[in-house]
Amino acid sequence: MERTFVMIKPDGVARGLTGKIVARFEAKGFTLVRAQLMQVSVELAEKHYAHLKEKPFFGELVDYIISGPVFAMELSATNAIQNARSLIGATNPVNAAAGTIRGDFATDVASNVIHGSDSEESVQIELTNFFGSL
Ligand code: DAT
Ligand code: MG
């Protein structure tokens, strides 16, 4: 079993999509290990998106992720990282296939409803950043 970090972003929580999204992961075969509804601080947001610091949309991205509570999750499954990315869909909802979370619930890359870690290294960093422990 592998674990991954997934976060429903503020627009997903505000639109009442949390239950539907968690159900999709459970239906696929993921186990929910830990979860918390939490407010992201500016410091955590800047750390989480540090790799995008030079992008023109960085400020907007930080403002968005702190705009309301997020639902942070640790999920476990076989090939959890890749399976979660497949369920989530392409970064830009325009390119996200129907049946994926972004394909079904989002239209705009700047508010694309959900985050999923992209590597074992980012899982470790993100679980630590969001839950305070591995
Ligand atoms: P992903 O979330 O699919 O891993 P990423 O790590 O490249 O994608 O980018 C993180 C987030 O940054 C992404 O979910 C939405 C935002 N983002 C990426 N490209 C963007 C763009 N061109 N304009 C606005 N926001 C963007
Ligand atoms: Mg990413």
XYZ file of C-alpha atoms and ligand atoms in Angstrom:
161
model
C 0.000 0.000 0.000
C 1.163 3.493 -0.818
C -0.107 6.710 0.692
C -0.736 10.084 -0.830
C -1.839 13.575 0.127
C -4.979 15.041 -1.430
C -6.586 18.381 -0.629
C -10.028 19.661 -1.610
C -9.408 23.343 -2.296
C -11.553 26.208 -0.931
C -13.932 26.311 -3.900
C -14.561 22.563 -3.621
C -15.345 22.810 0.096
C -17.480 25.960 -0.373
C -19.483 24.326 -3.168
C -20.290 21.343 -0.948
C -18.307 18.843 -3.038
C -16.357 17.274 -0.141
C -18.643 14.264 0.370
C -18.924 13.512 -3.359
C -15.162 13.723 -3.840
C -14.340 11.541 -0.812
C -16.900 8.999 -2.091
C -15.101 8.803 -5.450
C -11.809 7.950 -3.748
C -13.501 5.362 -1.526
C -15.325 3.808 -4.497
C -12.013 3.500 -6.348
C -10.555 1.575 -3.391
C -8.708 4.222 -1.375
C -8.792 4.184 2.423
C -9.081 7.478 4.267
C -6.248 7.490 6.833
C -6.405 11.050 8.234
C -8.359 14.156 7.282
C -8.914 17.649 8.577
C -10.891 20.690 7.597
C -8.427 23.531 8.055
C -7.571 27.103 7.201
C -4.287 27.384 5.257
C -1.997 30.187 6.484
C -0.084 32.452 4.080
C 3.111 30.783 5.293
C 1.823 27.273 4.537
C 0.441 28.391 1.159
C 3.786 29.884 0.118
C 5.591 26.731 1.254
C 3.143 24.428 -0.542
C 3.463 26.336 -3.815
C 7.165 27.260 -3.459
C 7.968 25.533 -6.782
C 5.649 28.025 -8.539
C 7.074 31.160 -6.885
C 8.321 32.627 -10.175
C 5.009 32.140 -12.015
C 2.911 35.224 -12.817
C -0.113 33.622 -11.110
C 1.678 32.862 -7.792
C 0.014 35.709 -5.842
C -3.418 34.727 -7.101
C -2.733 31.089 -6.235
C -1.811 31.941 -2.622
C -4.864 34.222 -2.259
C -7.099 31.454 -3.590
C -5.803 28.676 -1.344
C -6.216 30.832 1.798
C -9.672 32.108 0.744
C -11.562 29.548 2.860
C -11.177 26.174 4.545
C -9.619 23.246 2.679
C -10.173 19.536 3.358
C -6.744 17.889 3.673
C -6.541 14.083 3.427
C -4.099 11.243 3.686
C -5.317 8.399 1.481
C -3.886 4.952 1.030
C -4.161 2.511 -1.884
C -2.039 0.465 -4.260
C -0.218 3.024 -6.446
C -2.021 5.740 -4.474
C -0.084 8.666 -5.974
C -0.704 7.793 -9.615
C -4.236 6.528 -9.024
C -5.169 9.765 -7.243
C -3.715 11.885 -10.070
C -5.768 9.819 -12.561
C -9.003 10.367 -10.605
C -8.209 14.093 -10.285
C -7.542 14.722 -13.994
C -5.463 17.276 -15.893
C -4.406 20.526 -14.203
C -6.450 22.663 -16.596
C -10.097 21.525 -16.460
C -10.328 22.289 -20.196
C -8.064 19.279 -20.726
C -9.488 17.103 -17.927
C -11.517 14.161 -19.236
C -15.162 13.764 -18.246
C -15.287 11.289 -15.367
C -12.318 12.885 -13.623
C -12.893 15.221 -10.677
C -11.620 18.307 -12.479
C -13.363 17.186 -15.687
C -16.690 16.921 -13.877
C -16.508 19.734 -11.290
C -14.230 22.533 -12.579
C -13.907 24.943 -15.512
C -11.001 27.218 -14.543
C -7.318 26.298 -13.953
C -7.119 28.950 -11.221
C -9.870 27.221 -9.169
C -9.550 23.567 -10.092
C -11.154 22.117 -6.930
C -8.483 19.637 -5.808
C -4.771 18.989 -5.290
C -2.948 15.646 -5.352
C 0.729 15.034 -4.603
C 2.802 14.201 -7.676
C 5.674 12.113 -6.218
C 6.776 10.188 -3.118
C 8.931 13.151 -2.160
C 6.028 15.615 -2.354
C 3.792 13.230 -0.353
C 6.304 13.293 2.511
C 6.712 17.066 2.375
C 2.984 17.780 2.052
C 1.837 15.340 4.781
C 4.363 16.953 7.110
C 3.339 20.486 6.119
C -0.404 19.894 6.485
C -0.619 17.379 9.366
C 2.521 18.273 11.285
C 3.791 14.675 11.167
C 4.392 11.865 8.687
P -1.332 20.198 -10.379
O -2.254 20.849 -9.371
O -2.134 19.499 -11.460
O -0.280 19.325 -9.761
P 0.736 22.222 -10.737
O 1.442 21.593 -9.575
O 1.502 22.415 -11.996
O -0.587 21.381 -11.135
O 0.163 23.629 -10.326
C -0.391 23.828 -9.043
C -1.637 24.682 -9.169
O -1.300 25.965 -9.697
C -2.691 24.139 -10.141
O -3.496 23.126 -9.572
C -3.465 25.359 -10.459
C -2.413 26.466 -10.446
N -1.991 26.766 -11.810
C -1.193 26.023 -12.593
N -1.034 26.583 -13.796
C -1.766 27.733 -13.770
C -2.021 28.767 -14.703
N -1.482 28.771 -15.921
N -2.824 29.800 -14.306
C -3.363 29.828 -13.065
N -3.160 28.875 -12.135
C -2.384 27.846 -12.480
Mg 1.290 19.848 -8.485
